PDB file of C-alpha atoms in Angstrom:
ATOM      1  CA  UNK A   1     106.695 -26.839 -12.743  1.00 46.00           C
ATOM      2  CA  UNK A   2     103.240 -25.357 -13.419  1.00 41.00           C
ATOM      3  CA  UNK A   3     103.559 -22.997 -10.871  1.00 46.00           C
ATOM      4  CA  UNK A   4     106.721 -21.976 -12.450  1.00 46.00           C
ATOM      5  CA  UNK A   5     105.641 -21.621 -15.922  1.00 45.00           C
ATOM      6  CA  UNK A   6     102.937 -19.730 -15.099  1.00 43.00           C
ATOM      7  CA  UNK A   7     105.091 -17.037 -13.366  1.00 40.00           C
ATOM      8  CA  UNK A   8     108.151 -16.949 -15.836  1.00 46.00           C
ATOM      9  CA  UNK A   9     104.807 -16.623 -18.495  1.00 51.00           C
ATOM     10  CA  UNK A  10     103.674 -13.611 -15.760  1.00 61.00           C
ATOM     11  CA  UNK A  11     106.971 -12.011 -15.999  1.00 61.00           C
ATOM     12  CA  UNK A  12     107.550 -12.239 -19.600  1.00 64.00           C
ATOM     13  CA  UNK A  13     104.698 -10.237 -20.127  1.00 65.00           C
ATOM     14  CA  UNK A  14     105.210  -7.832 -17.257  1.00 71.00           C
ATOM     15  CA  UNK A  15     107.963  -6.773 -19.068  1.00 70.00           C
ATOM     16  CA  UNK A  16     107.204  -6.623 -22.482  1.00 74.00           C
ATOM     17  CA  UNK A  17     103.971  -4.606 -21.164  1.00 78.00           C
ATOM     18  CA  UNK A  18     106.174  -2.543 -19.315  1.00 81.00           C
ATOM     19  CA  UNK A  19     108.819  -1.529 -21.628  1.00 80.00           C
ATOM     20  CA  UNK A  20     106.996  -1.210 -24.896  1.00 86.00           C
ATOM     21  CA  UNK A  21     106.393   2.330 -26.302  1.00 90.00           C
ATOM     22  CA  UNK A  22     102.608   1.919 -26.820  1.00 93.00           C
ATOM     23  CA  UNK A  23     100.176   2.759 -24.200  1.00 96.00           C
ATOM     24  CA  UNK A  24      98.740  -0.190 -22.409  1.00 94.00           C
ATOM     25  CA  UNK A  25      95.936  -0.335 -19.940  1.00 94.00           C
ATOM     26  CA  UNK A  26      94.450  -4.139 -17.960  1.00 92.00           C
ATOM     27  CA  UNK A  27      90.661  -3.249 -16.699  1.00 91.00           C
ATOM     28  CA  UNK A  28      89.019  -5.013 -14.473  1.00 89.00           C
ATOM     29  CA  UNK A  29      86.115  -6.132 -14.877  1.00 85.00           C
ATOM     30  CA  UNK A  30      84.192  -3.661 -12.657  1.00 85.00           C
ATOM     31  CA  UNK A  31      85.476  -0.823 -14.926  1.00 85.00           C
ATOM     32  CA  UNK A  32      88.749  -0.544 -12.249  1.00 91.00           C
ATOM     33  CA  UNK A  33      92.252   0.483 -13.914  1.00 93.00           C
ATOM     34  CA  UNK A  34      94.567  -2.856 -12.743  1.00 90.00           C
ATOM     35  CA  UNK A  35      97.678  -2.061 -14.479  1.00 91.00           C
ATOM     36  CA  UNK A  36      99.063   0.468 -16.884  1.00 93.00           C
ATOM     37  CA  UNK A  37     102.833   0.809 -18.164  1.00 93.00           C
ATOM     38  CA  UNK A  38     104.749   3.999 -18.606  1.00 94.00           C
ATOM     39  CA  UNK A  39     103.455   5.219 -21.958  1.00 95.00           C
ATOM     40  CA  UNK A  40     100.419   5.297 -20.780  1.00 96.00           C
ATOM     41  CA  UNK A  41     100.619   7.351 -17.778  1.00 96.00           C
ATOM     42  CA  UNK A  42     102.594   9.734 -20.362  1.00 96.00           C
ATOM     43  CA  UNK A  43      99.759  10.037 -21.985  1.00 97.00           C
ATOM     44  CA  UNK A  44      97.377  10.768 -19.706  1.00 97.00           C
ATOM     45  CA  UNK A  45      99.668  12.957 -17.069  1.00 97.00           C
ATOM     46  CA  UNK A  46      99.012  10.805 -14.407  1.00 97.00           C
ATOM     47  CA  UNK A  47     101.196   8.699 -11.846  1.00 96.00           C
ATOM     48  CA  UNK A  48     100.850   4.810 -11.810  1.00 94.00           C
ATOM     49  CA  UNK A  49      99.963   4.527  -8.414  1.00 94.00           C
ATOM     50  CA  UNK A  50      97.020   7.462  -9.151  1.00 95.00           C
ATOM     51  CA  UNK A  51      96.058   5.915 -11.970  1.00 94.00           C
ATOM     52  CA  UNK A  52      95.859   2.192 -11.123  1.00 89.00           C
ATOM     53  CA  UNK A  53      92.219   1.549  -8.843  1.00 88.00           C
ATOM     54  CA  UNK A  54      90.666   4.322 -10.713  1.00 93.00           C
ATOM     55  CA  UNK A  55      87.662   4.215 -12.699  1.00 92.00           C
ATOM     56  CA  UNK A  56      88.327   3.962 -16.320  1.00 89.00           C
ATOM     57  CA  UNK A  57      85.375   6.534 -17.191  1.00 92.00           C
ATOM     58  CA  UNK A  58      87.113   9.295 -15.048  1.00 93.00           C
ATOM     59  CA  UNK A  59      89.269   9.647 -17.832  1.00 95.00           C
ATOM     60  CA  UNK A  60      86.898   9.548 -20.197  1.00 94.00           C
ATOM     61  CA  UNK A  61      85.161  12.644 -22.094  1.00 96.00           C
ATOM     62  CA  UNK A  62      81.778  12.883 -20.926  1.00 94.00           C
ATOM     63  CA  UNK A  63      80.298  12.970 -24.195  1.00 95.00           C
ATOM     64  CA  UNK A  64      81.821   9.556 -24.839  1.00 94.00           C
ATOM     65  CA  UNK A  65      80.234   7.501 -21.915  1.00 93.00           C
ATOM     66  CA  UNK A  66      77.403   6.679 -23.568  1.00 94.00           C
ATOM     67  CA  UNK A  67      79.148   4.906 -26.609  1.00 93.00           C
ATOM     68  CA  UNK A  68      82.101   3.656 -24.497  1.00 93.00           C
ATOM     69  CA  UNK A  69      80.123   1.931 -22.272  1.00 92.00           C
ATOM     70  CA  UNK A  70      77.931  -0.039 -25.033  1.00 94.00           C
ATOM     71  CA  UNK A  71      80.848  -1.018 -26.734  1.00 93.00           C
ATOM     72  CA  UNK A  72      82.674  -2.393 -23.312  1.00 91.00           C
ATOM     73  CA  UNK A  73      79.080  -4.219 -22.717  1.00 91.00           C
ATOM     74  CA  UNK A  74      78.920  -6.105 -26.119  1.00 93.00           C
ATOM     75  CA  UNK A  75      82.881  -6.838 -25.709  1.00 92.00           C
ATOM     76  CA  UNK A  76      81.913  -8.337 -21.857  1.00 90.00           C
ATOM     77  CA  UNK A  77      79.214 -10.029 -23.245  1.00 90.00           C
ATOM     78  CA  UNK A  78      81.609 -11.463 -26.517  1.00 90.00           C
ATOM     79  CA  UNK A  79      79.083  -9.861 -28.857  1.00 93.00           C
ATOM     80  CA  UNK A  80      82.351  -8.166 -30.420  1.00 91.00           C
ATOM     81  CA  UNK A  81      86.023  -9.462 -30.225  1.00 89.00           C
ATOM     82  CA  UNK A  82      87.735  -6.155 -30.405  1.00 93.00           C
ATOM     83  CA  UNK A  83      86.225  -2.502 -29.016  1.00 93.00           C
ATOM     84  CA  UNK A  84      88.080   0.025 -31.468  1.00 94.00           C
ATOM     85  CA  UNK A  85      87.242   3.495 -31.273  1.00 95.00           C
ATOM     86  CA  UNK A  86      88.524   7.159 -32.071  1.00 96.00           C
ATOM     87  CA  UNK A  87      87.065   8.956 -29.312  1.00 96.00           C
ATOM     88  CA  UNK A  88      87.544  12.202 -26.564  1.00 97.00           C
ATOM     89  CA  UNK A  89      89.638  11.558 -23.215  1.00 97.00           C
ATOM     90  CA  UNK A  90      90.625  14.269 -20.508  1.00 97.00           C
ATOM     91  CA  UNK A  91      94.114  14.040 -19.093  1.00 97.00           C
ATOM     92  CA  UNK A  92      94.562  15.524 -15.708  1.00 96.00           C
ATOM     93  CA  UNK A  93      95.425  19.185 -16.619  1.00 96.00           C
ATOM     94  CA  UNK A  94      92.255  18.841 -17.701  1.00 96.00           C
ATOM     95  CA  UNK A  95      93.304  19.150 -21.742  1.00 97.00           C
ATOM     96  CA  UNK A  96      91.319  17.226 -23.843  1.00 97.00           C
ATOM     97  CA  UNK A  97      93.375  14.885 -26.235  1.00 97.00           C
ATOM     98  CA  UNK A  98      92.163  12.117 -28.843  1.00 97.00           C
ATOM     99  CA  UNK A  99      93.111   9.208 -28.574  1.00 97.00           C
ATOM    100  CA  UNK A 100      92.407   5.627 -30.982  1.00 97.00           C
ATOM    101  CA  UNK A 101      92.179   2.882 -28.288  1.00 96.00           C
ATOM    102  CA  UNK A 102      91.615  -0.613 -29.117  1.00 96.00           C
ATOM    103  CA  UNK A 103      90.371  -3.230 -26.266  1.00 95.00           C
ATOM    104  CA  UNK A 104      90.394  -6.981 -26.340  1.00 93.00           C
ATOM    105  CA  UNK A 105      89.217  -9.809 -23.362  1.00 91.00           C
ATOM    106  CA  UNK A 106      91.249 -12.256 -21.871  1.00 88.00           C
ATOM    107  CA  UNK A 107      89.122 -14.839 -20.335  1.00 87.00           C
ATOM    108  CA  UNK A 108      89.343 -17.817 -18.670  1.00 84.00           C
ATOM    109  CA  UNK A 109      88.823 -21.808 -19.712  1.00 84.00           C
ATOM    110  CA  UNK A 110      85.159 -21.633 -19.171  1.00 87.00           C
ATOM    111  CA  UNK A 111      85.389 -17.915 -20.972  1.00 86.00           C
ATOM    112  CA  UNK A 112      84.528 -15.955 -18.527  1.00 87.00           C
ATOM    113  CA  UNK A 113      86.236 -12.876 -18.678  1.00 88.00           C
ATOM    114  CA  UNK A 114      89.419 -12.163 -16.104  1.00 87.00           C
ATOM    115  CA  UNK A 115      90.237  -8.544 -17.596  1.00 88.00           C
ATOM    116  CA  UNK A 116      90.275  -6.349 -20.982  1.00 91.00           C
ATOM    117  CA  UNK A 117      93.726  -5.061 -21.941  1.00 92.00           C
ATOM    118  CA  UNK A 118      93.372  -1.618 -24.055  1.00 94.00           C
ATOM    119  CA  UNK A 119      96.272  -0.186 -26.695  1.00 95.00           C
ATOM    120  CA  UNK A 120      95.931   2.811 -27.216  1.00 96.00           C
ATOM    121  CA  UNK A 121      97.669   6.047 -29.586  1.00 97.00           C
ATOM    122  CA  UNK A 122      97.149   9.769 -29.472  1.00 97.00           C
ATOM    123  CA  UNK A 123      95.866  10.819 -32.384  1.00 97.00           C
ATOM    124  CA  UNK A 124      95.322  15.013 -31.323  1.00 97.00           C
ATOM    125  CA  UNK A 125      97.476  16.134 -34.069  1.00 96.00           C
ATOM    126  CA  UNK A 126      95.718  14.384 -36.784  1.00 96.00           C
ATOM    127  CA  UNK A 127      92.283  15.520 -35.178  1.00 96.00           C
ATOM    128  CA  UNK A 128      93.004  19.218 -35.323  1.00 94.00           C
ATOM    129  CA  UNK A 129      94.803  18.857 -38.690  1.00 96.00           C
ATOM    130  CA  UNK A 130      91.635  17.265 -39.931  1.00 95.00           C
ATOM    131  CA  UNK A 131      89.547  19.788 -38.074  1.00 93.00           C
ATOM    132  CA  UNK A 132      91.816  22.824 -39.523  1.00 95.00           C
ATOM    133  CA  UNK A 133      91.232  21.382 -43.081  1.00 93.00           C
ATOM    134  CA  UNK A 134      87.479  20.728 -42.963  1.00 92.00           C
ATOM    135  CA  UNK A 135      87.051  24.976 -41.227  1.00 94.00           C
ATOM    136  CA  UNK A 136      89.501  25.863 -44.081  1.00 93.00           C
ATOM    137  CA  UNK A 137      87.458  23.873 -47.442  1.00 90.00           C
ATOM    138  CA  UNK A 138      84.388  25.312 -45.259  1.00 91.00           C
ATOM    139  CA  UNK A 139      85.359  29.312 -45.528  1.00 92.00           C
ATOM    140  CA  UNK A 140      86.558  28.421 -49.235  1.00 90.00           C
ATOM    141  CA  UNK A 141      83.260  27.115 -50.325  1.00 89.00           C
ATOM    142  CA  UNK A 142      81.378  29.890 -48.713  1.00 91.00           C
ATOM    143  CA  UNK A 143      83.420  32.282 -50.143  1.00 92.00           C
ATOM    144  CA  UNK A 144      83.547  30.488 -53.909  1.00 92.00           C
ATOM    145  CA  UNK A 145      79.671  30.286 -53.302  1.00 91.00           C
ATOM    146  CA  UNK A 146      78.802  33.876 -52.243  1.00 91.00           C
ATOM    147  CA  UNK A 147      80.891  34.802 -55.555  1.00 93.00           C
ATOM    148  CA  UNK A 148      79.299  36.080 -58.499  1.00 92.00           C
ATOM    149  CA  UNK A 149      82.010  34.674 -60.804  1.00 93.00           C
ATOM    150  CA  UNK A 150      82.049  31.544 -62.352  1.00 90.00           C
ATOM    151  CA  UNK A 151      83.975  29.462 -60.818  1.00 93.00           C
ATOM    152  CA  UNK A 152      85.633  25.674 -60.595  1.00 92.00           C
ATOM    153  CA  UNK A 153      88.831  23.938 -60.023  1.00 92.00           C
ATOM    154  CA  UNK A 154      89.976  20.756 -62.171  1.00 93.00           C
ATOM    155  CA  UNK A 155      92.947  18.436 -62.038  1.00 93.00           C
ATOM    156  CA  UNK A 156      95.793  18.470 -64.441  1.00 90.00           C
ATOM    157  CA  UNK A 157      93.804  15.923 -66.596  1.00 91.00           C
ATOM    158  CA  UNK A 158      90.736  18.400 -67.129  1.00 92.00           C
ATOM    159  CA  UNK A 159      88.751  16.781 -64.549  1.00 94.00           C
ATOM    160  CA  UNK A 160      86.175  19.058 -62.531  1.00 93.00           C
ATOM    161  CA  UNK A 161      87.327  18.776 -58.801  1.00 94.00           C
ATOM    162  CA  UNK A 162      84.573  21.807 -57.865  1.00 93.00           C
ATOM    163  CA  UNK A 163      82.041  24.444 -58.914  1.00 93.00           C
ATOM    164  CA  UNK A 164      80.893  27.419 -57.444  1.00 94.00           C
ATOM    165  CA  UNK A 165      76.945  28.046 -57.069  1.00 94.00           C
ATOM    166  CA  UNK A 166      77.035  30.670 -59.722  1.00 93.00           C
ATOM    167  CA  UNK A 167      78.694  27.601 -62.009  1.00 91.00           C
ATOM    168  CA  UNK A 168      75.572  25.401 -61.095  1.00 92.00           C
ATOM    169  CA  UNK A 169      73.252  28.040 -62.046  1.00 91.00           C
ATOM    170  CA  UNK A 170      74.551  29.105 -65.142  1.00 89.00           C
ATOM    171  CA  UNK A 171      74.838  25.355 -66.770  1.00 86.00           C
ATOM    172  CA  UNK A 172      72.701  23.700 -65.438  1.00 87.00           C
ATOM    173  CA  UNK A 173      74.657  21.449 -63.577  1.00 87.00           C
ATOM    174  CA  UNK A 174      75.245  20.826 -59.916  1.00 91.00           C
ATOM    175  CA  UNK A 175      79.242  20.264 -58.174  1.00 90.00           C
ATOM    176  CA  UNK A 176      78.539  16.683 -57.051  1.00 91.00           C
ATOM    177  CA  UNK A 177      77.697  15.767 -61.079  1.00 90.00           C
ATOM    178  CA  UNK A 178      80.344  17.898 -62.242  1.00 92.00           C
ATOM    179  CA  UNK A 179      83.209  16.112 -60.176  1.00 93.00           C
ATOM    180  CA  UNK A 180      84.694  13.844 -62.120  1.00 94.00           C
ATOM    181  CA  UNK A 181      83.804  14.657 -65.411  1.00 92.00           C
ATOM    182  CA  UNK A 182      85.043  17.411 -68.214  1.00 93.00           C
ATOM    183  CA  UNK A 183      83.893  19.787 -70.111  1.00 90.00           C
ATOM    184  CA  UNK A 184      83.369  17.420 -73.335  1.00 92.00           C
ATOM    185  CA  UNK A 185      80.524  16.546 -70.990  1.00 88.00           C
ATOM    186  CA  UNK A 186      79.289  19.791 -71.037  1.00 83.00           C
ATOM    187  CA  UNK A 187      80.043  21.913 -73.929  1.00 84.00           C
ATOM    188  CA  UNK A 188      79.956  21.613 -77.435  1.00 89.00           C
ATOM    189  CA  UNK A 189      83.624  19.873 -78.944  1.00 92.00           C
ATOM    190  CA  UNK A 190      84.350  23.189 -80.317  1.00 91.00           C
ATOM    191  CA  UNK A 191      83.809  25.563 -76.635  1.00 89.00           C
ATOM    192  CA  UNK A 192      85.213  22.179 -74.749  1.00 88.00           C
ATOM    193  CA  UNK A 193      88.564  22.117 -77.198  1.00 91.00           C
ATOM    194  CA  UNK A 194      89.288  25.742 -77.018  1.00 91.00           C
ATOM    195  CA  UNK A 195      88.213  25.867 -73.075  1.00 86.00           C
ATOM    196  CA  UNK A 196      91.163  22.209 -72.461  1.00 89.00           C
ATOM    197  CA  UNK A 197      93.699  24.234 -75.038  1.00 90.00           C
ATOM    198  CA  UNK A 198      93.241  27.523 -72.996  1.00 88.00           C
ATOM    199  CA  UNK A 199      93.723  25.623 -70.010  1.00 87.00           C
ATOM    200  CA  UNK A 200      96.542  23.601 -71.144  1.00 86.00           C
TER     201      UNK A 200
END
């Protein structure tokens, strides 16, 4: 009955490993790729039968070895219950993707560890969105800074949200104390009403 419960337990989770839409990697313990379902090899543009026996650092960025392999230590060594990272991988067309992967133990009754199973999600998209964005506020502060016009951005409640250089150098005032704040805090009630009513 053991026996049996232990593989109807075996197949229950074949399959739910198997069929679910979220990439799924077992590791063993000598860094070896045991099993990985479908989504996974989607990911990756591999085969199962290349990708199962192969080292999991093949597929890994080399600028992420270093960190990868300190946080797979202190999860071996159950200084951490959970590895999570955001980190590089390289599929086999050699395209570089992002991926969030998050790795747990399984171990046995005396807690020695039998194999790591990793989830993990491609997060590219949101990587070069985020990228785009931060290249995009970079060329508008350079160009707001290189400006000789005075200039800022506020929300809809009169709230500085930026200034320029030439702003910070004219009053006095630099953009990370400016954020926030309005231009009661900086003017005279008279300039500061007739500045909110012109803005209004």
């Amino acid at each position: 009955p053991i026996a049996r419960e232990l593989w109807e337990g075996e197949e229950r989770f074949r399959g739910m490993f198997e069929r679910t839409e979220v990439p799924m990697a077992l590791r063993e313990t000598d860094d070896r790729i045991r099993l990985v379902n479908a989504a996974f090899c989607k990911m990756f543009g591999y085969s199962k039968e290349e990708l199962e026996g192969m080292s999991f650092w093949d597929i890994n960025h080399q600028e992420e070895l270093a960190g990868s392999r300190e946080r797979y230590r202190q999860l071996i060594a159950g200084e951490i219950d959970v590895a999570q990272a955001e980190k590089r991988y390289v599929r086999k067309d050699g395209q570089v993707i992002w991926g969030h992967v998050s790795v747990s133990s399984v171990r046995d009754a005396r807690g020695e560890v039998l194999y790591t199973v990793g989830q993990y999600q491609d997060i590219t998209d949101r990587k070069r969105a985020e990228e785009a964005l931060r290249e995009s506020e970079e060329r508008f502060k350079s160009v707001t800074d290189n400006s000789p016009s005075l200039i800022y951005l506020k929300d809809t409640k009169g709230r500085y949200l930026f200034v320029n250089k030439e702003f910070e150098r004219r009053r006095g005032v630099t953009n990370a104390d400016a954020i926030g704040k309005t231009a009661y805090e900086f003017f005279p009630k008279e300039t500061a009403d007739a500045y909110t009513a012109h803005e209004q």
